[in-house]
PDB file of C-alpha atoms in Angstrom:
ATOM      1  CA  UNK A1326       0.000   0.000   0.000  1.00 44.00           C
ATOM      2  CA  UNK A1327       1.611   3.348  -0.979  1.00 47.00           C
ATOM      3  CA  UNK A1328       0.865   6.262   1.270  1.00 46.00           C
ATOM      4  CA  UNK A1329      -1.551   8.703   0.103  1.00 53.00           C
ATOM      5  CA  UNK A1330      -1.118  12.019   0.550  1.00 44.00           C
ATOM      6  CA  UNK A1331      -4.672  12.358   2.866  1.00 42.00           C
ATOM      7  CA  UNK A1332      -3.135  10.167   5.306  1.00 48.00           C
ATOM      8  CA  UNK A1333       0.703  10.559   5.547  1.00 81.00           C
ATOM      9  CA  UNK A1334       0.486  11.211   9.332  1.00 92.00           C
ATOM     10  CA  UNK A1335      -0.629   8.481  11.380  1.00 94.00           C
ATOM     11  CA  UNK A1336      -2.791  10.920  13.295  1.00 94.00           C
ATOM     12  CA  UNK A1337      -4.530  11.515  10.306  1.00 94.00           C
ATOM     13  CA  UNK A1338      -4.952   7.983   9.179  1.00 95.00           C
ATOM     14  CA  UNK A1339      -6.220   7.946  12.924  1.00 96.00           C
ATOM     15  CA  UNK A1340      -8.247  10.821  12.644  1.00 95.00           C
ATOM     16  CA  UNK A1341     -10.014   9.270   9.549  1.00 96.00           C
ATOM     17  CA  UNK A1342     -10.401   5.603  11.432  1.00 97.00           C
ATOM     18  CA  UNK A1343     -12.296   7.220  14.026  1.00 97.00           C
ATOM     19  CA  UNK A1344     -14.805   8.963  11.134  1.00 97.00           C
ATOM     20  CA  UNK A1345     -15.024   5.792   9.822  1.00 97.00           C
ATOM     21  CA  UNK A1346     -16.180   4.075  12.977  1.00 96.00           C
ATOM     22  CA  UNK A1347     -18.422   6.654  13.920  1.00 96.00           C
ATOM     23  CA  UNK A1348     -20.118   6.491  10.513  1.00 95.00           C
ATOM     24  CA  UNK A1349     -20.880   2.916  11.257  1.00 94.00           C
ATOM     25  CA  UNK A1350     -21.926   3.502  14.222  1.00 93.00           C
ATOM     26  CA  UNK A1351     -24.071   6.130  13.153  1.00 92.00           C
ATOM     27  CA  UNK A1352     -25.389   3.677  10.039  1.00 89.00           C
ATOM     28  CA  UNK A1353     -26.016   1.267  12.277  1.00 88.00           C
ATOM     29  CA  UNK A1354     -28.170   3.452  15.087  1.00 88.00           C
ATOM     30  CA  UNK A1355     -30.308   4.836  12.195  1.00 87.00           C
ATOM     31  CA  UNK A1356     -31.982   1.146  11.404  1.00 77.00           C
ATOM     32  CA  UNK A1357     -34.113  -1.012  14.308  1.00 74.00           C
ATOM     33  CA  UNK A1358     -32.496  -4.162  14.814  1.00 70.00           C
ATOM     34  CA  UNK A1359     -34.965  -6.191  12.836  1.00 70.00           C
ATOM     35  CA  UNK A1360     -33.570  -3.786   9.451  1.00 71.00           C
ATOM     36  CA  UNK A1361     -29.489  -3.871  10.453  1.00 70.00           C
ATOM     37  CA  UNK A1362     -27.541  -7.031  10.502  1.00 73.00           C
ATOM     38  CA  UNK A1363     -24.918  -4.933  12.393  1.00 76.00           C
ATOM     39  CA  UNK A1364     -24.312  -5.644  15.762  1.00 87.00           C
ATOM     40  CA  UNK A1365     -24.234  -2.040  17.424  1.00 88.00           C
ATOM     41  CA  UNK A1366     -22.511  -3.046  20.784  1.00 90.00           C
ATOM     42  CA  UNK A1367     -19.644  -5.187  18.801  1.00 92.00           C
ATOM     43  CA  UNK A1368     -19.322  -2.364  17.107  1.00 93.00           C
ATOM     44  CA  UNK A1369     -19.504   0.025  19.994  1.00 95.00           C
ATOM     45  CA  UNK A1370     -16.276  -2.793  21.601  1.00 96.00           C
ATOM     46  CA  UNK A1371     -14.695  -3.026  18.708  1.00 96.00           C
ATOM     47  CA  UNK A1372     -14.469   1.458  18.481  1.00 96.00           C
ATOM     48  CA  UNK A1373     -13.546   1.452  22.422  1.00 97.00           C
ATOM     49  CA  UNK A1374     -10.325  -0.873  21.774  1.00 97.00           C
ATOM     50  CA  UNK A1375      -9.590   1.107  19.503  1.00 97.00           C
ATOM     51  CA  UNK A1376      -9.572   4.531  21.455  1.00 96.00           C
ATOM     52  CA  UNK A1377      -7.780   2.837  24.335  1.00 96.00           C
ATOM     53  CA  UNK A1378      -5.312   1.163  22.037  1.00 96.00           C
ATOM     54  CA  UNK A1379      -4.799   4.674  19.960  1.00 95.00           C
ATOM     55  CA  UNK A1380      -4.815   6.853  23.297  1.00 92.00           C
ATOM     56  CA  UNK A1381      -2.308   4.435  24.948  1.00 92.00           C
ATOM     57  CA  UNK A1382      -0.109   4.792  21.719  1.00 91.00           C
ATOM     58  CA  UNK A1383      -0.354   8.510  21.346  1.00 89.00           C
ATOM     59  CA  UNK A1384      -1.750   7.860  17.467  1.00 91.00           C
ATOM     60  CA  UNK A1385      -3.660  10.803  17.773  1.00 89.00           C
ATOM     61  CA  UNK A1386      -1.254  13.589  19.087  1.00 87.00           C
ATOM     62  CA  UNK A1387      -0.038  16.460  16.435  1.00 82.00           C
ATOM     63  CA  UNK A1388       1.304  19.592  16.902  1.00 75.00           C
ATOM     64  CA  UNK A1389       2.332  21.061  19.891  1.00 75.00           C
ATOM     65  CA  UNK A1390       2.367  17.589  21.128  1.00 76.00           C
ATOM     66  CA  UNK A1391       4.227  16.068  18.619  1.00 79.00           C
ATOM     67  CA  UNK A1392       7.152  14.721  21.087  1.00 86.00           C
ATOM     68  CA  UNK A1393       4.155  12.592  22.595  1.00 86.00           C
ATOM     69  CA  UNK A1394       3.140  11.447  19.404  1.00 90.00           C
ATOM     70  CA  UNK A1395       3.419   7.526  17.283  1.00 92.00           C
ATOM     71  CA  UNK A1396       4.448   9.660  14.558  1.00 91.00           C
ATOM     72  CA  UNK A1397       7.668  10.937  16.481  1.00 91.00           C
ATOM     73  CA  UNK A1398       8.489   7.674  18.285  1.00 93.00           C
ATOM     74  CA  UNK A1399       8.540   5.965  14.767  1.00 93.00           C
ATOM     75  CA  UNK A1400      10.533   9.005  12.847  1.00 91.00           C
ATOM     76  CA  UNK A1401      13.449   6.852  12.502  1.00 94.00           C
ATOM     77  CA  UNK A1402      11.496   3.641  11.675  1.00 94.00           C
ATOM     78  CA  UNK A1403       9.795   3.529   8.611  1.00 92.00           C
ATOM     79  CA  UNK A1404       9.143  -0.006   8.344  1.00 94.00           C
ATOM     80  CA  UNK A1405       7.157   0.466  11.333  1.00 95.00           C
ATOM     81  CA  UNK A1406       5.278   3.480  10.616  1.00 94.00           C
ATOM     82  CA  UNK A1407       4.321   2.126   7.466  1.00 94.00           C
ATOM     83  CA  UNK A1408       2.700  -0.914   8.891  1.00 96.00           C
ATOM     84  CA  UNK A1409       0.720   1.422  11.097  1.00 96.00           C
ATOM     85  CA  UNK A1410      -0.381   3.296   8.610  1.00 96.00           C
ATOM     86  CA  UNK A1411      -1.177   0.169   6.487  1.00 96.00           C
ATOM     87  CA  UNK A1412      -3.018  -1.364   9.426  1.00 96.00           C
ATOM     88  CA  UNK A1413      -5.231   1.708  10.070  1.00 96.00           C
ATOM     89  CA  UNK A1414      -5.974   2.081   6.268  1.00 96.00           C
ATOM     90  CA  UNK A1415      -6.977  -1.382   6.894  1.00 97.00           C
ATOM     91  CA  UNK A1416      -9.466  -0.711   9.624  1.00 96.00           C
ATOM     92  CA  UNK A1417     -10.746   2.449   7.956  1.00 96.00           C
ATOM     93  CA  UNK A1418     -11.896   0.690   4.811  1.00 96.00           C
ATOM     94  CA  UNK A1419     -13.092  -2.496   7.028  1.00 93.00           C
ATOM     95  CA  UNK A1420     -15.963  -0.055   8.585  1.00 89.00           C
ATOM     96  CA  UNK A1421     -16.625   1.418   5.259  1.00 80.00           C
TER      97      UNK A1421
END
């Protein structure tokens, strides 16, 4: 997967997984449960791992608080960041 311009920060790529999910969410909330075949609380699980796992990361820090970011502890590791970024571009098009 080549990097796209949209998402060459993993805080973006984060940033976009977490529109994704709420979109989903949101899909799913709009039908009863006899018209959705989505499961809202998997769902609902599925976008709190994720938070925890992003917040304990630091995936979606920019800025002024770069230093605390993903981006900055993987600077010097671009096999790494890559995977990230192909593992959240992963997960964004999984809830699309």
């Amino acid at each position: 997967m080549e990097l796209s311009p949209a998402h060459s920060s993993i805080a973006q790529a984060h940033f976009a997984c977490v529109d994704a999910f709420l979109s989903l969410l949101n899909a799913a909330l709009a039908h009863t449960p006899e018209q959705c075949t989505l499961n809202v609380k998997a769902i609902q699980d599925a976008f709190d791992k994720y938070r925890l796992w992003s917040g304990n990361l630091g995936a979606m820090h920019c800025g002024q608080q770069w230093k605390k970011s993903l981006d900055y502890r993987l600077r010097e590791a671009s096999f790494y960041r890559v995977q990230v970024l192909r593992l959240l571009g992963d997960l964004k098009h999984s809830c699309c």
